[in-house]
Amino acid sequence: MDAILQNFFNMEIASKAGVFLLKGLGMTLLLSAIVIPLGLLGGLAVAVLGSLKKKWLSVLLIVYVDFFRAFPPLVLLIFIYFGTPFLGLDIPKLLAVAIGFFLNTSSYYGEVFRAGIESIPKGQFEAARSTGLSGSQTLRFVILPQAVRNVLPDLISNTLEVIKLTSLASVVALPELLNNARQAQALTYNPTPIVLAALMYLVLLWPLVRLLSRLEHKSISMH
Amino acid sequence: MSKAILDIAALHKSYGATPVLKGIDMAVNENELVFIIGPSGSGKSTLLRCCNRLEEPESGSILVDGTDILRPGVDLNRLRQKIGMVFQSFNLYPHMTALGNVTLALRKVQGMEKEAAEEKGRAALARVGLAEKVNAYPNELSGGQQQRVGIARSLALEPRIVLFDEPTSALDPELVGGVLKVMRELKESGMTMVVVSHEMAFARAAADRVIFMDKGVIADQGAPEDMFGNPKHERLREFLSRIQH
């Protein structure tokens, strides 16, 4: 018992590493605050462009979405961060990570939004168009509000995954939460910082998980 | 001499290789209520949907209040405001109240201020007997009430003509009457209407003219008393005996 406490719940080490980990948490939050809105916007753009039913555009979007959903995000990060200097580009670490995550998350969000748009009956488009609304007004005022509501649980669920995904940025040594926890572990020869990081993730994500489960419960009882 | 609000000439439409409309000529005069009947697949709904270009015809012309709506470069969104459409499945926006449904196009297409649009929307809802239900969401309304909101949504735009695509087919029998009553009042107020429906009793009572469509053409037309009382066209007799049995 004592050994477990010493190794995993070492208060002394926890208090020493605390500030460093909080800095990491700050970076994780910053990264999420960049990646989630951009990913949502990108995904929305992908889905809306796809709903235009332009043949060549749809092919392009399918290639984009399929590729970045199938491509491991970890490998993508390594490619972008370590590959771009060879192309003569010197991009900051945070930007490289943000680009990699954007490509991955926008394709996932895109699929969620697409499912949402496709869940809306054709009659809704027809009713809106028959009253003189333009195509984009129809999307904005009639289709998207319903589509987003229909896939809200999936959007939140995907957002949870994105926040967890940000820990992959440690592979290029971006000082986010997991990266800092592992550094602290290496310096102290003690895994307590990892446990502390796990607790921080938990506190960060738990409210979202709760919200998600409430929404899912609600949507089941509505059907 | 009354003038034609809707004037269709030589209208053709196919789905792929299947012709659905094979040269339709018809005119609807101001204040006229034209009823279109015919077996399923005869093209009556397609004809109606061509009239506001929810379906794109291949050839022919459709004049609404003198403007050819098939002319390239025509301002379709503006024209569609003149052509009300009422759907079989109501197609109300479920995320908006009755008033929201009725005022959306007023605000976004006609650019009316919120207050003015709502005043107009309330008046339209009152006209269909739903003054009490302005703040109700579609799922809080009966099918008949929903369809009346659908009618109000069209009326609020002050159309020159309203197209009804089987407006009562999705309703429970006891709810049909309320919708037909609103349509009757609309007719009495002078609205020009084209109705695709199987409500033969209503056609008899309210229609000025009945058009019988069969296999993509207008097979016969005439006054309701002739069409129902003394049908001459063989396919029409067949059709009437099948639905009235």
Short mmCIF file of C-alpha atoms in Angstrom, two decimals:
data_model
loop_
_atom_site.label_atom_id
_atom_site.label_comp_id
_atom_site.label_asym_id
_atom_site.label_seq_id
_atom_site.Cartn_x
_atom_site.Cartn_y
_atom_site.Cartn_z
CA MET A 1 0.00 0.00 0.00
CA ASP A 2 2.74 2.38 0.97
CA ALA A 3 4.60 1.61 -2.26
CA ILE A 4 1.53 2.45 -4.31
CA LEU A 5 1.09 5.75 -2.49
CA GLN A 6 4.78 6.53 -2.86
CA ASN A 7 4.75 5.82 -6.59
CA PHE A 8 1.39 6.96 -7.83
CA PHE A 9 0.04 9.40 -5.27
CA ASN A 10 3.19 11.05 -4.04
CA MET A 11 2.03 14.36 -2.57
CA GLU A 12 5.44 15.90 -2.51
CA ILE A 13 6.03 15.27 -6.17
CA ALA A 14 2.48 16.27 -7.01
CA SER A 15 2.90 19.63 -5.37
CA LYS A 16 6.25 20.17 -7.08
CA ALA A 17 4.95 19.22 -10.52
CA GLY A 18 1.59 20.93 -10.04
CA VAL A 19 2.42 24.29 -11.58
CA PHE A 20 4.21 22.67 -14.51
CA LEU A 21 1.21 20.46 -15.17
CA LEU A 22 -1.18 23.39 -14.92
CA LYS A 23 0.88 25.11 -17.61
CA GLY A 24 0.44 21.99 -19.70
CA LEU A 25 -3.28 22.06 -19.01
CA GLY A 26 -3.31 25.68 -20.21
CA MET A 27 -1.71 24.60 -23.48
CA THR A 28 -4.20 21.74 -23.84
CA LEU A 29 -7.03 24.24 -23.36
CA LEU A 30 -5.48 26.67 -25.83
CA LEU A 31 -5.03 23.91 -28.39
CA SER A 32 -8.63 22.76 -27.91
CA ALA A 33 -9.86 26.34 -28.16
CA ILE A 34 -8.13 26.61 -31.53
CA VAL A 35 -8.86 23.18 -32.94
CA ILE A 36 -12.52 22.72 -31.92
CA PRO A 37 -13.97 25.92 -33.46
CA LEU A 38 -11.84 25.55 -36.59
CA GLY A 39 -12.75 21.87 -36.88
CA LEU A 40 -16.44 22.67 -36.45
CA LEU A 41 -16.29 25.41 -39.07
CA GLY A 42 -14.30 23.22 -41.44
CA GLY A 43 -16.67 20.31 -40.92
CA LEU A 44 -19.68 22.54 -41.49
CA ALA A 45 -18.09 23.81 -44.71
CA VAL A 46 -17.40 20.25 -45.85
CA ALA A 47 -20.99 19.18 -45.16
CA VAL A 48 -22.60 22.26 -46.71
CA LEU A 49 -20.45 22.03 -49.85
CA GLY A 50 -21.30 18.34 -50.04
CA SER A 51 -25.03 19.12 -49.84
CA LEU A 52 -24.76 21.19 -53.04
CA LYS A 53 -24.56 17.88 -54.96
CA LYS A 54 -21.96 19.13 -57.40
CA LYS A 55 -20.37 16.02 -58.79
CA TRP A 56 -16.68 16.99 -58.89
CA LEU A 57 -16.92 18.83 -55.59
CA SER A 58 -18.50 15.83 -53.89
CA VAL A 59 -15.74 13.56 -55.16
CA LEU A 60 -13.14 15.97 -53.84
CA LEU A 61 -14.85 16.13 -50.44
CA ILE A 62 -15.18 12.36 -50.19
CA VAL A 63 -11.46 11.98 -50.92
CA TYR A 64 -10.65 14.62 -48.30
CA VAL A 65 -12.90 13.15 -45.61
CA ASP A 66 -11.97 9.53 -46.26
CA PHE A 67 -8.26 10.27 -46.38
CA PHE A 68 -8.06 12.22 -43.16
CA ARG A 69 -10.37 9.90 -41.30
CA ALA A 70 -8.28 6.90 -42.29
CA PHE A 71 -4.89 8.56 -41.84
CA PRO A 72 -3.60 8.13 -38.26
CA PRO A 73 -3.48 11.59 -36.67
CA LEU A 74 -0.24 10.74 -34.89
CA VAL A 75 1.50 10.04 -38.19
CA LEU A 76 -0.10 13.16 -39.66
CA LEU A 77 1.40 15.31 -36.89
CA ILE A 78 4.84 13.81 -37.41
CA PHE A 79 4.58 14.36 -41.16
CA ILE A 80 3.56 17.97 -40.85
CA TYR A 81 5.93 18.93 -38.09
CA PHE A 82 9.02 17.06 -39.26
CA GLY A 83 8.21 17.13 -42.97
CA THR A 84 7.48 20.80 -43.62
CA PRO A 85 11.07 22.00 -42.95
CA PHE A 86 12.15 19.87 -45.89
CA LEU A 87 9.73 21.84 -48.05
CA GLY A 88 11.47 25.01 -46.93
CA LEU A 89 8.66 25.88 -44.54
CA ASP A 90 9.46 26.73 -40.98
CA ILE A 91 6.16 26.76 -39.17
CA PRO A 92 5.75 27.14 -35.42
CA LYS A 93 5.00 24.03 -33.44
CA LEU A 94 1.53 25.12 -32.35
CA LEU A 95 0.57 25.94 -35.93
CA ALA A 96 1.83 22.58 -37.21
CA VAL A 97 -0.18 20.76 -34.57
CA ALA A 98 -3.27 22.91 -35.24
CA ILE A 99 -3.10 22.16 -38.97
CA GLY A 100 -2.77 18.43 -38.37
CA PHE A 101 -5.68 18.35 -35.95
CA PHE A 102 -7.77 20.58 -38.18
CA LEU A 103 -7.41 18.15 -41.11
CA ASN A 104 -8.40 15.25 -38.90
CA THR A 105 -11.21 16.82 -36.88
CA SER A 106 -12.83 18.74 -39.73
CA SER A 107 -13.31 15.50 -41.62
CA TYR A 108 -14.92 13.86 -38.59
CA TYR A 109 -17.13 16.87 -37.85
CA GLY A 110 -17.93 17.00 -41.57
CA GLU A 111 -19.37 13.51 -41.45
CA VAL A 112 -21.45 14.36 -38.39
CA PHE A 113 -22.87 17.52 -40.01
CA ARG A 114 -23.51 15.61 -43.24
CA ALA A 115 -25.56 13.03 -41.37
CA GLY A 116 -27.46 15.88 -39.73
CA ILE A 117 -28.27 17.62 -43.00
CA GLU A 118 -29.32 14.33 -44.59
CA SER A 119 -31.66 13.62 -41.66
CA ILE A 120 -33.85 16.59 -42.67
CA PRO A 121 -36.77 15.61 -44.93
CA LYS A 122 -36.75 16.99 -48.47
CA GLY A 123 -40.08 18.69 -47.79
CA GLN A 124 -38.32 21.17 -45.53
CA PHE A 125 -36.15 22.39 -48.42
CA GLU A 126 -39.19 22.49 -50.69
CA ALA A 127 -41.35 24.43 -48.28
CA ALA A 128 -38.62 26.99 -47.67
CA ARG A 129 -37.77 27.38 -51.35
CA SER A 130 -41.44 27.66 -52.29
CA THR A 131 -41.77 30.73 -50.07
CA GLY A 132 -38.91 32.40 -51.90
CA LEU A 133 -36.03 31.68 -49.54
CA SER A 134 -32.72 31.29 -51.37
CA GLY A 135 -30.66 28.12 -51.07
CA SER A 136 -28.33 29.61 -48.49
CA GLN A 137 -31.19 31.14 -46.49
CA THR A 138 -32.88 27.75 -46.49
CA LEU A 139 -29.74 26.14 -45.10
CA ARG A 140 -29.21 28.83 -42.52
CA PHE A 141 -32.71 29.28 -41.16
CA VAL A 142 -34.43 25.96 -41.83
CA ILE A 143 -32.01 23.09 -42.41
CA LEU A 144 -28.98 23.71 -40.20
CA PRO A 145 -30.85 24.58 -36.98
CA GLN A 146 -32.67 21.26 -37.21
CA ALA A 147 -29.63 19.34 -38.44
CA VAL A 148 -27.42 20.55 -35.60
CA ARG A 149 -30.09 19.72 -33.05
CA ASN A 150 -30.40 16.22 -34.47
CA VAL A 151 -26.68 15.49 -34.23
CA LEU A 152 -25.86 17.47 -31.09
CA PRO A 153 -24.92 14.33 -29.10
CA ASP A 154 -22.56 13.26 -31.89
CA LEU A 155 -21.00 16.71 -32.04
CA ILE A 156 -20.35 16.67 -28.30
CA SER A 157 -19.06 13.13 -28.43
CA ASN A 158 -16.68 14.08 -31.21
CA THR A 159 -15.57 17.14 -29.25
CA LEU A 160 -14.67 14.89 -26.33
CA GLU A 161 -12.51 12.85 -28.66
CA VAL A 162 -10.84 15.98 -29.98
CA ILE A 163 -9.85 17.14 -26.50
CA LYS A 164 -8.36 13.75 -25.78
CA LEU A 165 -6.70 13.80 -29.17
CA THR A 166 -4.73 16.92 -28.26
CA SER A 167 -2.49 14.76 -26.05
CA LEU A 168 -0.97 13.44 -29.29
CA ALA A 169 0.76 16.79 -29.64
CA SER A 170 3.26 15.51 -27.07
CA VAL A 171 4.85 13.54 -29.92
CA VAL A 172 6.26 16.79 -31.30
CA ALA A 173 7.00 18.02 -27.75
CA LEU A 174 4.33 20.69 -27.70
CA PRO A 175 4.15 21.48 -23.99
CA GLU A 176 0.59 20.35 -23.44
CA LEU A 177 -0.69 18.41 -20.45
CA LEU A 178 0.49 14.89 -21.29
CA ASN A 179 3.83 16.14 -22.58
CA ASN A 180 4.52 18.01 -19.36
CA ALA A 181 3.35 15.12 -17.23
CA ARG A 182 5.75 12.77 -18.97
CA GLN A 183 8.61 15.21 -18.57
CA ALA A 184 7.84 15.56 -14.90
CA GLN A 185 7.71 11.78 -14.62
CA ALA A 186 11.10 11.47 -16.29
CA LEU A 187 12.63 14.07 -13.98
CA THR A 188 11.25 12.62 -10.77
CA TYR A 189 11.43 8.92 -11.69
CA ASN A 190 7.87 8.75 -10.39
CA PRO A 191 4.56 8.29 -12.26
CA THR A 192 2.59 10.55 -9.90
CA PRO A 193 2.53 13.42 -12.46
CA ILE A 194 0.83 11.08 -14.96
CA VAL A 195 -1.85 10.27 -12.38
CA LEU A 196 -2.26 13.98 -11.72
CA ALA A 197 -2.61 14.66 -15.46
CA ALA A 198 -5.21 11.93 -15.71
CA LEU A 199 -7.17 13.59 -12.91
CA MET A 200 -7.00 16.90 -14.75
CA TYR A 201 -8.32 15.34 -17.93
CA LEU A 202 -11.09 13.77 -15.91
CA VAL A 203 -12.13 17.06 -14.32
CA LEU A 204 -11.99 18.73 -17.72
CA LEU A 205 -14.00 16.11 -19.60
CA TRP A 206 -16.43 14.84 -17.01
CA PRO A 207 -18.94 17.70 -17.36
CA LEU A 208 -19.04 17.10 -21.12
CA VAL A 209 -19.57 13.38 -20.60
CA ARG A 210 -22.44 14.13 -18.22
CA LEU A 211 -24.01 16.58 -20.65
CA LEU A 212 -23.69 14.05 -23.44
CA SER A 213 -25.32 11.30 -21.48
CA ARG A 214 -28.19 13.59 -20.51
CA LEU A 215 -28.74 14.60 -24.13
CA GLU A 216 -28.65 11.00 -25.29
CA HIS A 217 -31.12 10.05 -22.60
CA LYS A 218 -33.38 12.87 -23.67
CA SER A 219 -33.24 11.98 -27.36
CA ILE A 220 -34.08 8.34 -26.56
CA SER A 221 -37.09 9.32 -24.48
CA MET A 222 -38.24 11.69 -27.23
CA HIS A 223 -38.49 8.92 -29.82
CA MET B 1 -63.13 39.07 -69.40
CA SER B 2 -60.99 37.73 -66.59
CA LYS B 3 -57.30 37.34 -67.17
CA ALA B 4 -55.18 34.24 -66.80
CA ILE B 5 -53.09 34.17 -63.62
CA LEU B 6 -51.50 30.89 -64.64
CA ASP B 7 -50.96 30.08 -68.29
CA ILE B 8 -49.23 26.83 -69.20
CA ALA B 9 -48.39 25.88 -72.76
CA ALA B 10 -46.86 22.73 -74.29
CA LEU B 11 -45.31 21.67 -71.00
CA HIS B 12 -43.14 18.56 -71.09
CA LYS B 13 -41.36 16.85 -68.23
CA SER B 14 -39.62 13.47 -67.95
CA TYR B 15 -37.94 11.60 -65.15
CA GLY B 16 -35.01 10.10 -67.01
CA ALA B 17 -36.49 8.24 -69.96
CA THR B 18 -40.00 8.21 -68.50
CA PRO B 19 -42.20 11.03 -69.76
CA VAL B 20 -44.47 12.35 -67.00
CA LEU B 21 -46.01 15.41 -68.64
CA LYS B 22 -46.62 15.09 -72.36
CA GLY B 23 -47.65 18.51 -73.53
CA ILE B 24 -49.88 20.24 -71.01
CA ASP B 25 -51.86 23.31 -72.01
CA MET B 26 -53.97 24.94 -69.38
CA ALA B 27 -54.92 28.35 -68.13
CA VAL B 28 -56.30 29.36 -64.79
CA ASN B 29 -58.19 32.61 -64.61
CA GLU B 30 -58.29 35.09 -61.80
CA ASN B 31 -60.57 33.98 -58.93
CA GLU B 32 -60.92 30.54 -60.48
CA LEU B 33 -60.63 27.32 -58.47
CA VAL B 34 -59.37 24.55 -60.70
CA PHE B 35 -59.44 21.02 -59.40
CA ILE B 36 -57.08 18.42 -60.83
CA ILE B 37 -57.98 14.77 -60.45
CA GLY B 38 -56.54 11.63 -61.91
CA PRO B 39 -55.01 8.27 -61.03
CA SER B 40 -51.67 8.19 -59.22
CA GLY B 41 -48.81 8.54 -61.66
CA SER B 42 -50.92 10.64 -64.02
CA GLY B 43 -48.60 13.60 -63.48
CA LYS B 44 -50.88 15.90 -61.51
CA SER B 45 -48.49 16.54 -58.62
CA THR B 46 -45.60 16.96 -61.04
CA LEU B 47 -47.62 19.52 -62.98
CA LEU B 48 -48.30 21.46 -59.79
CA ARG B 49 -44.65 21.30 -58.75
CA CYS B 50 -43.52 22.58 -62.13
CA CYS B 51 -45.62 25.69 -61.55
CA ASN B 52 -43.16 27.01 -58.96
CA ARG B 53 -40.21 25.09 -60.35
CA LEU B 54 -39.77 22.64 -57.53
CA GLU B 55 -39.53 20.42 -60.60
CA GLU B 56 -37.78 21.65 -63.72
CA PRO B 57 -39.78 21.05 -66.90
CA GLU B 58 -37.93 20.17 -70.11
CA SER B 59 -39.84 22.44 -72.41
CA GLY B 60 -42.90 24.59 -72.66
CA SER B 61 -43.83 27.82 -70.95
CA ILE B 62 -45.45 28.73 -67.67
CA LEU B 63 -46.69 32.27 -67.26
CA VAL B 64 -47.59 33.41 -63.77
CA ASP B 65 -49.34 36.74 -63.73
CA GLY B 66 -47.81 37.44 -67.12
CA THR B 67 -44.21 36.51 -66.29
CA ASP B 68 -42.59 33.44 -67.83
CA ILE B 69 -41.11 31.66 -64.83
CA LEU B 70 -39.05 29.36 -67.08
CA ARG B 71 -37.19 32.22 -68.74
CA PRO B 72 -33.45 32.04 -67.98
CA GLY B 73 -32.33 34.67 -65.51
CA VAL B 74 -35.77 35.13 -64.02
CA ASP B 75 -35.80 36.13 -60.33
CA LEU B 76 -37.28 32.87 -59.13
CA ASN B 77 -37.20 33.69 -55.41
CA ARG B 78 -39.24 36.82 -56.01
CA LEU B 79 -41.66 35.01 -58.31
CA ARG B 80 -42.19 32.17 -55.86
CA GLN B 81 -43.69 34.65 -53.42
CA LYS B 82 -46.54 35.12 -55.86
CA ILE B 83 -47.13 31.37 -56.03
CA GLY B 84 -48.22 29.87 -52.72
CA MET B 85 -47.75 26.16 -52.23
CA VAL B 86 -49.46 23.91 -49.71
CA PHE B 87 -48.01 20.44 -49.25
CA GLN B 88 -49.52 17.06 -48.49
CA SER B 89 -47.21 16.59 -45.50
CA PHE B 90 -47.53 20.23 -44.34
CA ASN B 91 -43.73 20.66 -44.18
CA LEU B 92 -43.88 23.09 -41.30
CA TYR B 93 -40.55 24.02 -39.75
CA PRO B 94 -40.63 22.01 -36.52
CA HIS B 95 -38.14 24.27 -34.73
CA MET B 96 -40.31 27.36 -35.13
CA THR B 97 -43.68 28.39 -33.71
CA ALA B 98 -46.68 28.80 -35.96
CA LEU B 99 -45.92 32.52 -36.13
CA GLY B 100 -42.24 31.79 -36.85
CA ASN B 101 -43.26 29.56 -39.72
CA VAL B 102 -45.51 32.21 -41.18
CA THR B 103 -43.11 35.14 -40.76
CA LEU B 104 -39.80 33.58 -41.86
CA ALA B 105 -40.12 34.48 -45.54
CA LEU B 106 -41.69 37.86 -44.73
CA ARG B 107 -38.63 38.77 -42.73
CA LYS B 108 -35.86 37.12 -44.72
CA VAL B 109 -37.12 37.46 -48.28
CA GLN B 110 -39.31 40.54 -48.12
CA GLY B 111 -37.05 42.14 -45.50
CA MET B 112 -39.91 43.23 -43.27
CA GLU B 113 -39.27 44.46 -39.74
CA LYS B 114 -40.05 41.95 -37.00
CA GLU B 115 -43.12 43.80 -35.71
CA ALA B 116 -44.65 44.36 -39.12
CA ALA B 117 -44.01 40.76 -40.13
CA GLU B 118 -45.57 39.47 -36.93
CA GLU B 119 -48.62 41.63 -37.38
CA LYS B 120 -49.06 40.23 -40.86
CA GLY B 121 -48.36 36.72 -39.63
CA ARG B 122 -50.97 37.00 -36.89
CA ALA B 123 -53.50 38.21 -39.41
CA ALA B 124 -52.74 35.27 -41.69
CA LEU B 125 -53.10 32.82 -38.81
CA ALA B 126 -56.35 34.48 -37.74
CA ARG B 127 -57.62 34.06 -41.28
CA VAL B 128 -57.22 30.27 -41.00
CA GLY B 129 -58.80 30.24 -37.54
CA LEU B 130 -55.60 29.84 -35.54
CA ALA B 131 -55.32 33.19 -33.80
CA GLU B 132 -55.00 31.33 -30.50
CA LYS B 133 -52.14 29.15 -31.71
CA VAL B 134 -49.54 31.70 -32.84
CA ASN B 135 -47.03 30.55 -30.26
CA ALA B 136 -47.62 26.82 -30.61
CA TYR B 137 -44.97 24.60 -32.13
CA PRO B 138 -46.02 22.24 -34.94
CA ASN B 139 -45.81 19.18 -32.69
CA GLU B 140 -48.35 20.80 -30.37
CA LEU B 141 -50.88 21.12 -33.19
CA SER B 142 -53.20 18.58 -34.80
CA GLY B 143 -52.62 17.63 -38.42
CA GLY B 144 -55.47 19.83 -39.53
CA GLN B 145 -54.14 22.79 -37.58
CA GLN B 146 -50.67 22.20 -39.01
CA GLN B 147 -52.04 22.26 -42.52
CA ARG B 148 -53.87 25.48 -41.77
CA VAL B 149 -50.57 26.99 -40.60
CA GLY B 150 -49.15 25.79 -43.92
CA ILE B 151 -51.91 27.66 -45.72
CA ALA B 152 -51.31 30.76 -43.60
CA ARG B 153 -47.60 30.59 -44.45
CA SER B 154 -48.53 30.89 -48.12
CA LEU B 155 -51.20 33.54 -47.59
CA ALA B 156 -48.94 35.83 -45.61
CA LEU B 157 -46.89 36.42 -48.75
CA GLU B 158 -50.02 37.67 -50.57
CA PRO B 159 -49.68 35.29 -53.49
CA ARG B 160 -51.54 35.69 -56.77
CA ILE B 161 -52.30 31.98 -56.82
CA VAL B 162 -52.11 29.13 -54.33
CA LEU B 163 -51.27 25.56 -55.36
CA PHE B 164 -52.56 22.76 -53.13
CA ASP B 165 -50.84 19.40 -53.48
CA GLU B 166 -53.18 16.85 -51.89
CA PRO B 167 -53.70 19.08 -48.85
CA THR B 168 -55.91 16.67 -46.95
CA SER B 169 -54.47 13.28 -47.92
CA ALA B 170 -52.33 12.99 -44.80
CA LEU B 171 -55.14 13.95 -42.43
CA ASP B 172 -57.42 11.86 -40.28
CA PRO B 173 -60.97 12.07 -41.70
CA GLU B 174 -62.31 14.16 -38.83
CA LEU B 175 -59.66 16.83 -39.45
CA VAL B 176 -60.29 17.22 -43.17
CA GLY B 177 -63.34 19.47 -42.73
CA GLY B 178 -61.47 22.29 -41.03
CA VAL B 179 -58.94 22.50 -43.84
CA LEU B 180 -61.59 22.39 -46.56
CA LYS B 181 -63.53 25.11 -44.77
CA VAL B 182 -60.47 27.37 -44.88
CA MET B 183 -60.00 26.58 -48.56
CA ARG B 184 -63.64 27.39 -49.24
CA GLU B 185 -63.31 30.75 -47.49
CA LEU B 186 -60.18 31.43 -49.45
CA LYS B 187 -62.02 30.77 -52.67
CA GLU B 188 -64.85 33.08 -51.56
CA SER B 189 -62.35 35.83 -50.83
CA GLY B 190 -61.35 35.67 -54.50
CA MET B 191 -58.11 33.71 -54.32
CA THR B 192 -57.04 31.89 -57.47
CA MET B 193 -56.40 28.26 -56.62
CA VAL B 194 -55.27 25.02 -58.20
CA VAL B 195 -56.02 21.96 -56.11
CA VAL B 196 -54.77 18.42 -56.63
CA SER B 197 -56.95 16.28 -54.40
CA HIS B 198 -59.28 13.32 -54.09
CA GLU B 199 -61.91 15.28 -52.14
CA MET B 200 -64.59 14.86 -54.81
CA ALA B 201 -67.41 16.24 -52.70
CA PHE B 202 -65.40 19.40 -52.17
CA ALA B 203 -64.64 19.59 -55.89
CA ARG B 204 -68.34 19.34 -56.67
CA ALA B 205 -69.19 22.08 -54.20
CA ALA B 206 -66.37 24.54 -54.70
CA ALA B 207 -64.54 23.99 -57.99
CA ASP B 208 -65.20 26.12 -61.05
CA ARG B 209 -63.59 23.58 -63.31
CA VAL B 210 -62.33 20.02 -62.99
CA ILE B 211 -59.37 18.75 -64.98
CA PHE B 212 -58.89 15.02 -65.39
CA MET B 213 -55.30 14.01 -66.00
CA ASP B 214 -54.31 10.61 -67.27
CA LYS B 215 -50.88 9.35 -68.38
CA GLY B 216 -49.31 12.79 -68.55
CA VAL B 217 -51.99 14.58 -70.54
CA ILE B 218 -55.18 16.47 -69.77
CA ALA B 219 -57.67 13.83 -70.86
CA ASP B 220 -60.83 15.78 -70.12
CA GLN B 221 -62.04 18.90 -68.40
CA GLY B 222 -65.26 20.67 -67.66
CA ALA B 223 -67.63 21.97 -65.03
CA PRO B 224 -67.82 19.73 -61.96
CA GLU B 225 -71.48 18.83 -62.52
CA ASP B 226 -70.66 17.55 -66.01
CA MET B 227 -67.44 15.83 -65.04
CA PHE B 228 -68.97 14.00 -62.07
CA GLY B 229 -72.64 13.88 -63.08
CA ASN B 230 -72.22 12.86 -66.65
CA PRO B 231 -68.63 11.76 -67.35
CA LYS B 232 -68.08 11.15 -71.05
CA HIS B 233 -64.43 10.16 -71.06
CA GLU B 234 -64.09 6.43 -70.54
CA ARG B 235 -60.99 6.61 -68.36
CA LEU B 236 -62.67 9.26 -66.22
CA ARG B 237 -65.70 7.00 -65.70
CA GLU B 238 -63.36 4.18 -64.72
CA PHE B 239 -61.44 6.44 -62.36
CA LEU B 240 -64.58 7.81 -60.71
CA SER B 241 -66.13 4.39 -60.22
CA ARG B 242 -62.91 3.14 -58.63
CA ILE B 243 -62.66 5.93 -56.09
CA GLN B 244 -66.36 6.19 -55.34
CA HIS B 245 -67.22 2.51 -55.54
#
